[in-house]
Short mmCIF file of N, CA and C and ligand atoms in Angstrom, two decimals:
data_model
loop_
_atom_site.label_atom_id
_atom_site.label_comp_id
_atom_site.label_asym_id
_atom_site.label_seq_id
_atom_site.Cartn_x
_atom_site.Cartn_y
_atom_site.Cartn_z
N MET A 1 295.74 314.73 -26.18
CA MET A 1 296.80 314.15 -27.04
C MET A 1 297.24 312.79 -26.46
N ASP A 2 297.36 311.79 -27.31
CA ASP A 2 297.74 310.49 -26.74
C ASP A 2 299.21 310.51 -26.36
N PRO A 3 299.57 309.69 -25.35
CA PRO A 3 300.92 309.77 -24.77
C PRO A 3 302.03 309.56 -25.81
N LYS A 4 301.76 308.70 -26.78
CA LYS A 4 302.80 308.41 -27.78
C LYS A 4 303.11 309.66 -28.62
N ALA A 5 302.04 310.31 -29.10
CA ALA A 5 302.22 311.52 -29.91
C ALA A 5 302.84 312.64 -29.07
N TYR A 6 302.42 312.72 -27.81
CA TYR A 6 302.95 313.76 -26.93
C TYR A 6 304.45 313.56 -26.69
N LYS A 7 304.83 312.32 -26.40
CA LYS A 7 306.25 312.03 -26.16
C LYS A 7 307.08 312.23 -27.43
N GLU A 8 306.48 311.86 -28.57
CA GLU A 8 307.14 312.07 -29.88
C GLU A 8 307.47 313.57 -30.05
N MET A 9 306.50 314.38 -29.70
CA MET A 9 306.67 315.83 -29.83
C MET A 9 307.77 316.32 -28.87
N LEU A 10 307.76 315.81 -27.63
CA LEU A 10 308.79 316.23 -26.67
C LEU A 10 310.18 315.81 -27.13
N LEU A 11 310.27 314.62 -27.74
CA LEU A 11 311.58 314.16 -28.24
C LEU A 11 312.06 315.07 -29.36
N GLU A 12 311.14 315.44 -30.26
CA GLU A 12 311.51 316.34 -31.37
C GLU A 12 312.04 317.67 -30.82
N ILE A 13 311.35 318.17 -29.79
CA ILE A 13 311.77 319.44 -29.19
C ILE A 13 313.16 319.27 -28.56
N LEU A 14 313.36 318.11 -27.90
CA LEU A 14 314.67 317.84 -27.29
C LEU A 14 315.78 317.80 -28.35
N TYR A 15 315.51 317.14 -29.48
CA TYR A 15 316.56 316.92 -30.49
C TYR A 15 316.91 318.19 -31.27
N THR A 16 315.92 319.04 -31.50
CA THR A 16 316.10 320.16 -32.43
C THR A 16 317.41 320.95 -32.24
N PRO A 17 317.78 321.35 -31.01
CA PRO A 17 319.03 322.13 -30.90
C PRO A 17 320.29 321.31 -31.11
N TYR A 18 320.17 319.99 -31.18
CA TYR A 18 321.37 319.14 -31.23
C TYR A 18 321.59 318.47 -32.59
N ARG A 19 320.87 318.92 -33.62
CA ARG A 19 321.00 318.25 -34.93
C ARG A 19 322.41 318.40 -35.52
N GLN A 20 323.09 319.49 -35.14
CA GLN A 20 324.48 319.69 -35.58
C GLN A 20 325.39 319.77 -34.34
N CYS A 21 325.10 318.97 -33.34
CA CYS A 21 325.75 319.12 -32.02
C CYS A 21 327.28 319.07 -32.09
N THR A 22 327.90 320.01 -31.35
CA THR A 22 329.36 319.97 -31.19
C THR A 22 329.70 320.09 -29.69
N ALA A 23 328.80 319.60 -28.86
CA ALA A 23 329.01 319.74 -27.41
C ALA A 23 330.19 318.90 -26.92
N CYS A 24 330.54 317.84 -27.63
CA CYS A 24 331.72 317.04 -27.25
C CYS A 24 332.57 316.87 -28.50
N PRO A 25 333.81 316.37 -28.35
CA PRO A 25 334.70 316.27 -29.52
C PRO A 25 334.13 315.44 -30.67
N LEU A 26 333.25 314.48 -30.38
CA LEU A 26 332.73 313.62 -31.46
C LEU A 26 331.97 314.42 -32.52
N GLY A 27 331.49 315.59 -32.13
CA GLY A 27 330.76 316.44 -33.07
C GLY A 27 331.65 316.99 -34.18
N SER A 28 332.97 317.00 -33.95
CA SER A 28 333.89 317.57 -34.97
C SER A 28 334.88 316.52 -35.46
N LEU A 29 334.55 315.24 -35.30
CA LEU A 29 335.49 314.19 -35.71
C LEU A 29 334.96 313.36 -36.87
N GLY A 30 334.14 314.00 -37.71
CA GLY A 30 333.77 313.35 -38.97
C GLY A 30 332.44 312.62 -38.99
N ARG A 31 331.64 312.78 -37.96
CA ARG A 31 330.33 312.10 -38.01
C ARG A 31 329.43 312.71 -39.11
N THR A 32 328.54 311.85 -39.65
CA THR A 32 327.60 312.33 -40.66
C THR A 32 326.30 312.78 -40.00
N HIS A 33 325.71 311.86 -39.22
CA HIS A 33 324.44 312.15 -38.54
C HIS A 33 324.58 312.05 -37.04
N VAL A 34 323.82 312.85 -36.33
CA VAL A 34 323.61 312.62 -34.90
C VAL A 34 322.51 311.56 -34.84
N VAL A 35 322.83 310.39 -34.28
CA VAL A 35 321.87 309.28 -34.26
C VAL A 35 321.16 309.30 -32.90
N PHE A 36 319.99 309.95 -32.88
CA PHE A 36 319.31 310.17 -31.59
C PHE A 36 318.72 308.87 -31.02
N GLY A 37 318.11 308.08 -31.89
CA GLY A 37 317.45 306.87 -31.41
C GLY A 37 316.28 306.56 -32.31
N GLN A 38 315.66 305.41 -32.06
CA GLN A 38 314.56 304.98 -32.95
C GLN A 38 313.60 304.12 -32.14
N GLY A 39 312.33 304.23 -32.47
CA GLY A 39 311.37 303.32 -31.86
C GLY A 39 310.18 304.04 -31.27
N ASN A 40 309.49 303.32 -30.40
CA ASN A 40 308.27 303.82 -29.80
C ASN A 40 308.60 304.79 -28.67
N PRO A 41 308.20 306.06 -28.78
CA PRO A 41 308.51 307.02 -27.72
C PRO A 41 307.80 306.70 -26.41
N ASN A 42 306.82 305.79 -26.47
CA ASN A 42 306.09 305.38 -25.25
C ASN A 42 306.45 303.94 -24.88
N ALA A 43 307.69 303.54 -25.23
CA ALA A 43 308.09 302.14 -25.05
C ALA A 43 308.22 301.75 -23.59
N SER A 44 307.96 300.46 -23.30
CA SER A 44 308.23 299.92 -21.96
C SER A 44 309.70 299.56 -21.83
N ILE A 45 310.31 299.21 -22.96
CA ILE A 45 311.71 298.77 -22.92
C ILE A 45 312.59 299.75 -23.68
N MET A 46 313.69 300.16 -23.04
CA MET A 46 314.66 301.03 -23.71
C MET A 46 316.00 300.30 -23.76
N PHE A 47 316.53 300.13 -24.96
CA PHE A 47 317.85 299.54 -25.13
C PHE A 47 318.87 300.66 -25.32
N ILE A 48 320.02 300.50 -24.67
CA ILE A 48 321.08 301.49 -24.81
C ILE A 48 322.37 300.79 -25.25
N GLY A 49 322.85 301.14 -26.44
CA GLY A 49 324.10 300.59 -26.95
C GLY A 49 325.24 301.56 -26.70
N GLU A 50 326.35 301.31 -27.39
CA GLU A 50 327.59 302.08 -27.14
C GLU A 50 327.64 303.37 -27.96
N GLY A 51 327.49 303.23 -29.26
CA GLY A 51 327.55 304.40 -30.13
C GLY A 51 327.37 303.97 -31.56
N PRO A 52 326.97 304.88 -32.43
CA PRO A 52 326.75 304.52 -33.83
C PRO A 52 328.02 303.98 -34.49
N GLY A 53 327.86 302.99 -35.35
CA GLY A 53 328.95 302.53 -36.20
C GLY A 53 328.82 303.19 -37.57
N ARG A 54 329.51 302.62 -38.56
CA ARG A 54 329.52 303.24 -39.90
C ARG A 54 328.12 303.30 -40.52
N ASP A 55 327.42 302.15 -40.49
CA ASP A 55 326.09 302.09 -41.11
C ASP A 55 325.12 303.04 -40.42
N GLU A 56 325.20 303.05 -39.08
CA GLU A 56 324.29 303.90 -38.30
C GLU A 56 324.56 305.37 -38.59
N ASP A 57 325.85 305.72 -38.69
CA ASP A 57 326.24 307.10 -38.97
C ASP A 57 325.72 307.54 -40.33
N LEU A 58 325.79 306.63 -41.31
CA LEU A 58 325.35 306.99 -42.66
C LEU A 58 323.83 307.09 -42.73
N GLN A 59 323.14 306.17 -42.06
CA GLN A 59 321.66 306.16 -42.16
C GLN A 59 320.97 307.01 -41.11
N GLY A 60 321.70 307.38 -40.06
CA GLY A 60 321.08 308.19 -39.00
C GLY A 60 320.18 307.39 -38.08
N LEU A 61 320.35 306.06 -38.09
CA LEU A 61 319.50 305.18 -37.26
C LEU A 61 320.37 304.21 -36.47
N PRO A 62 319.93 303.87 -35.24
CA PRO A 62 320.74 302.98 -34.42
C PRO A 62 320.59 301.51 -34.83
N PHE A 63 321.63 300.75 -34.63
CA PHE A 63 321.61 299.29 -34.82
C PHE A 63 320.97 298.87 -36.15
N VAL A 64 321.54 299.36 -37.25
CA VAL A 64 321.07 298.94 -38.57
C VAL A 64 322.13 298.11 -39.31
N GLY A 65 323.34 298.00 -38.74
CA GLY A 65 324.40 297.20 -39.37
C GLY A 65 324.33 295.75 -38.91
N ARG A 66 325.48 295.07 -38.92
CA ARG A 66 325.51 293.63 -38.57
C ARG A 66 325.05 293.38 -37.14
N SER A 67 325.50 294.23 -36.22
CA SER A 67 325.06 294.07 -34.82
C SER A 67 323.56 294.22 -34.71
N GLY A 68 323.03 295.17 -35.47
CA GLY A 68 321.59 295.42 -35.45
C GLY A 68 320.81 294.23 -36.00
N GLN A 69 321.38 293.60 -37.03
CA GLN A 69 320.68 292.43 -37.60
C GLN A 69 320.63 291.30 -36.58
N LEU A 70 321.74 291.11 -35.86
CA LEU A 70 321.73 290.08 -34.82
C LEU A 70 320.72 290.43 -33.72
N LEU A 71 320.75 291.69 -33.33
CA LEU A 71 319.79 292.14 -32.30
C LEU A 71 318.36 291.87 -32.77
N ASN A 72 318.06 292.19 -34.03
CA ASN A 72 316.71 291.96 -34.57
C ASN A 72 316.30 290.49 -34.47
N HIS A 73 317.24 289.59 -34.82
CA HIS A 73 316.93 288.15 -34.77
C HIS A 73 316.59 287.71 -33.35
N VAL A 74 317.41 288.18 -32.40
CA VAL A 74 317.20 287.72 -31.02
C VAL A 74 315.93 288.36 -30.44
N LEU A 75 315.66 289.61 -30.80
CA LEU A 75 314.41 290.24 -30.35
C LEU A 75 313.22 289.42 -30.85
N GLU A 76 313.29 289.03 -32.11
CA GLU A 76 312.20 288.25 -32.69
C GLU A 76 312.05 286.91 -31.96
N ALA A 77 313.19 286.30 -31.64
CA ALA A 77 313.17 284.98 -30.98
C ALA A 77 312.52 285.06 -29.60
N VAL A 78 312.63 286.21 -28.93
CA VAL A 78 312.04 286.32 -27.58
C VAL A 78 310.72 287.12 -27.61
N ASN A 79 310.17 287.23 -28.83
CA ASN A 79 308.86 287.89 -29.00
C ASN A 79 308.83 289.35 -28.60
N ILE A 80 309.92 290.04 -28.84
CA ILE A 80 309.90 291.50 -28.67
C ILE A 80 309.87 292.09 -30.07
N GLU A 81 308.90 292.95 -30.34
CA GLU A 81 308.84 293.61 -31.65
C GLU A 81 309.70 294.86 -31.60
N ARG A 82 310.60 294.99 -32.56
CA ARG A 82 311.51 296.14 -32.55
C ARG A 82 310.74 297.46 -32.57
N LYS A 83 309.62 297.47 -33.27
CA LYS A 83 308.85 298.73 -33.35
C LYS A 83 308.24 299.13 -32.00
N ASP A 84 308.14 298.19 -31.07
CA ASP A 84 307.55 298.49 -29.76
C ASP A 84 308.55 299.04 -28.75
N VAL A 85 309.85 298.86 -29.02
CA VAL A 85 310.86 299.29 -28.05
C VAL A 85 311.52 300.59 -28.53
N PHE A 86 312.31 301.19 -27.65
CA PHE A 86 313.08 302.36 -28.08
C PHE A 86 314.56 301.98 -27.98
N ILE A 87 315.31 302.29 -29.04
CA ILE A 87 316.73 301.91 -29.09
C ILE A 87 317.58 303.17 -29.28
N THR A 88 318.57 303.32 -28.42
CA THR A 88 319.47 304.45 -28.56
C THR A 88 320.87 304.03 -28.11
N ASN A 89 321.76 304.99 -28.02
CA ASN A 89 323.15 304.71 -27.63
C ASN A 89 323.59 305.71 -26.57
N ILE A 90 324.66 305.33 -25.87
CA ILE A 90 325.17 306.21 -24.83
C ILE A 90 325.77 307.49 -25.45
N VAL A 91 326.42 307.36 -26.61
CA VAL A 91 326.78 308.57 -27.39
C VAL A 91 326.07 308.51 -28.74
N LYS A 92 325.68 309.66 -29.22
CA LYS A 92 324.85 309.72 -30.42
C LYS A 92 325.65 309.95 -31.71
N CYS A 93 326.97 310.17 -31.56
CA CYS A 93 327.80 310.39 -32.75
C CYS A 93 328.86 309.30 -32.85
N ARG A 94 329.16 308.91 -34.09
CA ARG A 94 330.12 307.82 -34.31
C ARG A 94 331.53 308.22 -33.87
N PRO A 95 332.15 307.45 -32.98
CA PRO A 95 333.55 307.72 -32.66
C PRO A 95 334.43 307.31 -33.85
N PRO A 96 335.50 308.09 -34.14
CA PRO A 96 336.33 307.77 -35.31
C PRO A 96 336.90 306.36 -35.21
N HIS A 97 336.92 305.66 -36.33
CA HIS A 97 337.43 304.28 -36.42
C HIS A 97 336.75 303.35 -35.41
N ASN A 98 335.55 303.67 -35.04
CA ASN A 98 334.78 302.85 -34.08
C ASN A 98 335.49 302.64 -32.75
N ARG A 99 336.31 303.61 -32.36
CA ARG A 99 336.93 303.48 -31.03
C ARG A 99 335.84 303.63 -29.97
N GLN A 100 336.18 303.20 -28.74
CA GLN A 100 335.19 303.35 -27.67
C GLN A 100 335.00 304.82 -27.35
N PRO A 101 333.76 305.21 -27.04
CA PRO A 101 333.58 306.60 -26.61
C PRO A 101 334.34 306.86 -25.31
N LEU A 102 334.85 308.07 -25.16
CA LEU A 102 335.63 308.42 -23.96
C LEU A 102 334.68 308.87 -22.85
N PRO A 103 335.15 308.77 -21.59
CA PRO A 103 334.27 309.14 -20.46
C PRO A 103 333.65 310.53 -20.60
N ASN A 104 334.45 311.54 -21.04
CA ASN A 104 333.87 312.89 -21.14
C ASN A 104 332.82 312.99 -22.25
N GLU A 105 333.00 312.19 -23.33
CA GLU A 105 332.01 312.17 -24.41
C GLU A 105 330.71 311.53 -23.92
N MET A 106 330.84 310.44 -23.19
CA MET A 106 329.63 309.76 -22.68
C MET A 106 328.91 310.65 -21.67
N ASP A 107 329.72 311.28 -20.81
CA ASP A 107 329.13 312.11 -19.77
C ASP A 107 328.37 313.30 -20.36
N THR A 108 328.99 313.95 -21.36
CA THR A 108 328.35 315.10 -22.00
C THR A 108 327.05 314.68 -22.67
N CYS A 109 327.12 313.59 -23.46
CA CYS A 109 325.96 313.17 -24.25
C CYS A 109 324.83 312.70 -23.33
N LYS A 110 325.24 312.01 -22.26
CA LYS A 110 324.23 311.54 -21.30
C LYS A 110 323.46 312.74 -20.72
N LYS A 111 324.23 313.77 -20.34
CA LYS A 111 323.59 314.92 -19.68
C LYS A 111 322.71 315.72 -20.63
N ILE A 112 323.11 315.85 -21.91
CA ILE A 112 322.30 316.70 -22.79
C ILE A 112 321.20 315.93 -23.52
N LEU A 113 321.36 314.62 -23.66
CA LEU A 113 320.34 313.88 -24.43
C LEU A 113 319.77 312.65 -23.72
N LEU A 114 320.63 311.73 -23.32
CA LEU A 114 320.10 310.44 -22.82
C LEU A 114 319.20 310.59 -21.60
N LEU A 115 319.64 311.39 -20.62
CA LEU A 115 318.82 311.51 -19.40
C LEU A 115 317.47 312.13 -19.71
N ASP A 116 317.43 313.07 -20.65
CA ASP A 116 316.15 313.66 -21.03
C ASP A 116 315.31 312.69 -21.85
N GLN A 117 315.97 311.90 -22.68
CA GLN A 117 315.21 310.86 -23.41
C GLN A 117 314.53 309.92 -22.40
N MET A 118 315.27 309.57 -21.36
CA MET A 118 314.70 308.68 -20.34
C MET A 118 313.53 309.33 -19.61
N LYS A 119 313.69 310.63 -19.31
CA LYS A 119 312.61 311.33 -18.60
C LYS A 119 311.35 311.42 -19.45
N ILE A 120 311.52 311.56 -20.75
CA ILE A 120 310.36 311.67 -21.64
C ILE A 120 309.73 310.28 -21.85
N ILE A 121 310.54 309.31 -22.19
CA ILE A 121 310.02 307.98 -22.54
C ILE A 121 309.53 307.24 -21.29
N ARG A 122 310.22 307.43 -20.19
CA ARG A 122 309.94 306.74 -18.92
C ARG A 122 309.74 305.23 -19.12
N PRO A 123 310.81 304.56 -19.61
CA PRO A 123 310.69 303.11 -19.82
C PRO A 123 310.48 302.39 -18.49
N ARG A 124 309.85 301.23 -18.57
CA ARG A 124 309.68 300.42 -17.34
C ARG A 124 310.92 299.58 -17.08
N ILE A 125 311.69 299.38 -18.13
CA ILE A 125 312.91 298.59 -17.98
C ILE A 125 313.95 299.06 -18.98
N ILE A 126 315.19 299.11 -18.49
CA ILE A 126 316.32 299.53 -19.34
C ILE A 126 317.20 298.30 -19.56
N CYS A 127 317.68 298.14 -20.79
CA CYS A 127 318.63 297.06 -21.07
C CYS A 127 319.85 297.67 -21.75
N THR A 128 320.99 297.60 -21.07
CA THR A 128 322.21 298.13 -21.68
C THR A 128 322.89 297.00 -22.46
N LEU A 129 323.46 297.36 -23.61
CA LEU A 129 324.11 296.39 -24.49
C LEU A 129 325.62 296.63 -24.44
N GLY A 130 326.32 295.78 -23.70
CA GLY A 130 327.77 295.88 -23.62
C GLY A 130 328.25 296.66 -22.41
N SER A 131 329.54 296.50 -22.11
CA SER A 131 330.07 297.11 -20.88
C SER A 131 330.20 298.63 -21.00
N THR A 132 330.48 299.14 -22.19
CA THR A 132 330.66 300.60 -22.32
C THR A 132 329.37 301.34 -21.97
N ALA A 133 328.24 300.84 -22.49
CA ALA A 133 326.95 301.50 -22.20
C ALA A 133 326.65 301.43 -20.71
N LEU A 134 326.93 300.27 -20.10
CA LEU A 134 326.63 300.12 -18.66
C LEU A 134 327.51 301.05 -17.84
N GLN A 135 328.81 301.06 -18.17
CA GLN A 135 329.73 301.92 -17.41
C GLN A 135 329.42 303.39 -17.61
N GLY A 136 329.06 303.73 -18.83
CA GLY A 136 328.72 305.13 -19.12
C GLY A 136 327.48 305.56 -18.36
N LEU A 137 326.52 304.64 -18.26
CA LEU A 137 325.27 304.98 -17.57
C LEU A 137 325.49 305.06 -16.06
N LEU A 138 326.15 304.06 -15.51
CA LEU A 138 326.31 304.00 -14.05
C LEU A 138 327.49 304.83 -13.55
N ASP A 139 328.36 305.23 -14.50
CA ASP A 139 329.52 306.04 -14.13
C ASP A 139 330.48 305.29 -13.22
N LYS A 140 330.61 304.01 -13.44
CA LYS A 140 331.61 303.25 -12.67
C LYS A 140 332.03 302.02 -13.46
N PRO A 141 333.23 301.51 -13.19
CA PRO A 141 333.69 300.34 -13.94
C PRO A 141 332.85 299.10 -13.61
N CYS A 142 332.52 298.30 -14.60
CA CYS A 142 331.74 297.09 -14.36
C CYS A 142 332.27 296.00 -15.30
N LYS A 143 332.25 294.78 -14.83
CA LYS A 143 332.65 293.65 -15.69
C LYS A 143 331.38 293.00 -16.21
N ILE A 144 331.15 293.13 -17.53
CA ILE A 144 329.88 292.67 -18.09
C ILE A 144 329.70 291.17 -17.89
N THR A 145 330.81 290.41 -17.93
CA THR A 145 330.69 288.95 -17.74
C THR A 145 330.16 288.63 -16.34
N GLN A 146 330.43 289.52 -15.38
CA GLN A 146 329.95 289.27 -14.00
C GLN A 146 328.53 289.77 -13.76
N VAL A 147 328.14 290.83 -14.44
CA VAL A 147 326.83 291.43 -14.10
C VAL A 147 325.73 291.13 -15.11
N ARG A 148 326.07 290.54 -16.24
CA ARG A 148 325.04 290.34 -17.26
C ARG A 148 323.88 289.49 -16.71
N GLY A 149 322.69 289.87 -17.12
CA GLY A 149 321.52 289.11 -16.70
C GLY A 149 321.06 289.39 -15.28
N GLN A 150 321.79 290.26 -14.56
CA GLN A 150 321.36 290.57 -13.18
C GLN A 150 320.34 291.70 -13.17
N LYS A 151 319.50 291.68 -12.13
CA LYS A 151 318.50 292.75 -12.01
C LYS A 151 319.11 293.91 -11.24
N LEU A 152 319.60 294.90 -11.95
CA LEU A 152 320.15 296.11 -11.32
C LEU A 152 319.08 297.19 -11.44
N SER A 153 319.44 298.42 -11.06
CA SER A 153 318.49 299.50 -11.31
C SER A 153 319.24 300.79 -11.62
N TYR A 154 318.57 301.67 -12.31
CA TYR A 154 319.11 303.00 -12.59
C TYR A 154 318.01 304.01 -12.32
N ALA A 155 318.25 304.90 -11.37
CA ALA A 155 317.26 305.91 -11.00
C ALA A 155 315.87 305.28 -10.82
N GLN A 156 315.86 304.20 -10.05
CA GLN A 156 314.62 303.48 -9.71
C GLN A 156 313.96 302.73 -10.86
N THR A 157 314.63 302.70 -11.99
CA THR A 157 314.10 301.90 -13.11
C THR A 157 314.90 300.60 -13.19
N PRO A 158 314.23 299.45 -13.27
CA PRO A 158 314.96 298.19 -13.39
C PRO A 158 315.89 298.22 -14.60
N LEU A 159 317.09 297.69 -14.40
CA LEU A 159 318.12 297.70 -15.46
C LEU A 159 318.70 296.29 -15.58
N ILE A 160 318.63 295.75 -16.78
CA ILE A 160 319.25 294.45 -17.05
C ILE A 160 320.41 294.69 -18.02
N PRO A 161 321.63 294.47 -17.57
CA PRO A 161 322.76 294.60 -18.51
C PRO A 161 322.95 293.29 -19.28
N THR A 162 323.30 293.41 -20.53
CA THR A 162 323.68 292.20 -21.28
C THR A 162 324.85 292.53 -22.20
N TYR A 163 325.25 291.52 -22.96
CA TYR A 163 326.37 291.70 -23.88
C TYR A 163 325.99 292.64 -25.02
N HIS A 164 327.02 293.16 -25.67
CA HIS A 164 326.81 293.90 -26.92
C HIS A 164 326.67 292.87 -28.05
N PRO A 165 325.73 293.08 -28.99
CA PRO A 165 325.60 292.11 -30.08
C PRO A 165 326.90 291.90 -30.87
N ALA A 166 327.75 292.94 -30.97
CA ALA A 166 329.03 292.76 -31.70
C ALA A 166 329.91 291.73 -30.98
N TYR A 167 329.80 291.68 -29.66
CA TYR A 167 330.56 290.68 -28.89
C TYR A 167 330.04 289.27 -29.21
N ILE A 168 328.73 289.17 -29.38
CA ILE A 168 328.13 287.86 -29.71
C ILE A 168 328.55 287.42 -31.12
N LEU A 169 328.68 288.40 -32.02
CA LEU A 169 329.14 288.05 -33.38
C LEU A 169 330.55 287.47 -33.32
N ARG A 170 331.36 287.98 -32.38
CA ARG A 170 332.74 287.47 -32.25
C ARG A 170 332.79 286.22 -31.36
N ASN A 171 331.82 286.06 -30.49
CA ASN A 171 331.81 284.93 -29.53
C ASN A 171 330.44 284.24 -29.59
N PRO A 172 330.15 283.54 -30.68
CA PRO A 172 328.80 283.00 -30.86
C PRO A 172 328.37 282.02 -29.77
N LYS A 173 329.34 281.48 -29.03
CA LYS A 173 328.93 280.54 -27.98
C LYS A 173 328.17 281.24 -26.84
N GLU A 174 328.24 282.55 -26.79
CA GLU A 174 327.50 283.29 -25.75
C GLU A 174 326.09 283.68 -26.21
N LEU A 175 325.72 283.24 -27.42
CA LEU A 175 324.41 283.64 -27.96
C LEU A 175 323.25 283.24 -27.04
N ASN A 176 323.37 282.03 -26.45
CA ASN A 176 322.28 281.56 -25.57
C ASN A 176 322.10 282.48 -24.37
N GLN A 177 323.22 282.91 -23.80
CA GLN A 177 323.13 283.79 -22.62
C GLN A 177 322.52 285.13 -23.01
N PHE A 178 322.91 285.61 -24.19
CA PHE A 178 322.37 286.88 -24.69
C PHE A 178 320.84 286.74 -24.86
N ALA A 179 320.42 285.64 -25.46
CA ALA A 179 318.98 285.40 -25.68
C ALA A 179 318.26 285.24 -24.34
N GLU A 180 318.92 284.59 -23.38
CA GLU A 180 318.31 284.43 -22.04
C GLU A 180 318.08 285.80 -21.40
N ASP A 181 319.08 286.68 -21.53
CA ASP A 181 318.95 288.02 -20.93
C ASP A 181 317.80 288.80 -21.58
N LEU A 182 317.71 288.70 -22.90
CA LEU A 182 316.63 289.45 -23.58
C LEU A 182 315.27 288.83 -23.27
N SER A 183 315.26 287.53 -23.03
CA SER A 183 314.02 286.87 -22.65
C SER A 183 313.59 287.35 -21.25
N LEU A 184 314.57 287.53 -20.37
CA LEU A 184 314.26 288.07 -19.04
C LEU A 184 313.69 289.49 -19.16
N VAL A 185 314.29 290.28 -20.03
CA VAL A 185 313.79 291.65 -20.27
C VAL A 185 312.35 291.60 -20.75
N ALA A 186 312.07 290.68 -21.69
CA ALA A 186 310.71 290.56 -22.24
C ALA A 186 309.72 290.18 -21.15
N SER A 187 310.09 289.21 -20.31
CA SER A 187 309.11 288.76 -19.30
C SER A 187 308.94 289.81 -18.21
N MET A 188 310.01 290.52 -17.86
CA MET A 188 309.86 291.58 -16.85
C MET A 188 308.97 292.70 -17.39
N ALA A 189 309.15 293.05 -18.66
CA ALA A 189 308.35 294.13 -19.25
C ALA A 189 306.88 293.74 -19.26
N GLN A 190 306.63 292.46 -19.56
CA GLN A 190 305.24 291.98 -19.59
C GLN A 190 304.62 292.09 -18.20
N THR A 191 305.38 291.66 -17.20
CA THR A 191 304.87 291.71 -15.82
C THR A 191 304.64 293.16 -15.39
N LEU A 192 305.62 294.02 -15.66
CA LEU A 192 305.51 295.42 -15.23
C LEU A 192 304.35 296.12 -15.93
N ASP A 193 304.09 295.74 -17.18
CA ASP A 193 303.00 296.36 -17.94
C ASP A 193 301.63 296.00 -17.38
N THR A 194 301.54 294.86 -16.68
CA THR A 194 300.23 294.44 -16.16
C THR A 194 299.97 295.01 -14.77
N LEU A 195 300.99 295.66 -14.16
CA LEU A 195 300.81 296.17 -12.79
C LEU A 195 299.97 297.44 -12.77
N1 LIG B 201 326.74 299.41 -32.04
C1 LIG B 201 326.21 300.21 -31.11
O1 LIG B 201 326.62 300.22 -29.95
N2 LIG B 201 325.21 300.98 -31.48
C2 LIG B 201 324.71 301.00 -32.70
O2 LIG B 201 323.77 301.76 -32.95
C3 LIG B 201 325.28 300.13 -33.66
C4 LIG B 201 326.29 299.34 -33.31
#
């Protein structure tokens, strides 16, 4: 079985018990879909956002609203094909009124889904989008303006934190830095893929 099909199957097995998940409060606060993630299960690059918004909740897919459109444009600009990467969020259910996910929600979701998604996909590089995703992953407070674009690591996997696309929509002057960070992700993935 080719690795992509095999990983696809493992992801399906992982998701099956959580299609109606109520492991954290977000499961009973009005979400429509559990948004597990989208993309190549054998991806070199894994993007992790904060949590589904309204459009994502309705469609069951990550980053399909305005933030997603911006992300798509910048991915295209740095020659990353969206179909080649895997995109998910630190929490898989929409927080009510788009509030930030709470530490216990992130911790629960990370333990039951995200860490296993990482073990299955085994990305060569992780890129977190925004401070909430970074803090949720590393379990410590971080200032995104200070760490963005730096080469960090998570469980021995290179990690590049960058801004959340919604922040760029509100602060378009940071678009260049966002594109620079994604360009770094693209070039690191290319290098790591040739090793
Ligand atoms: N914002 C996120 O953090 N994730 C999405 O999937 C969409 C918007």
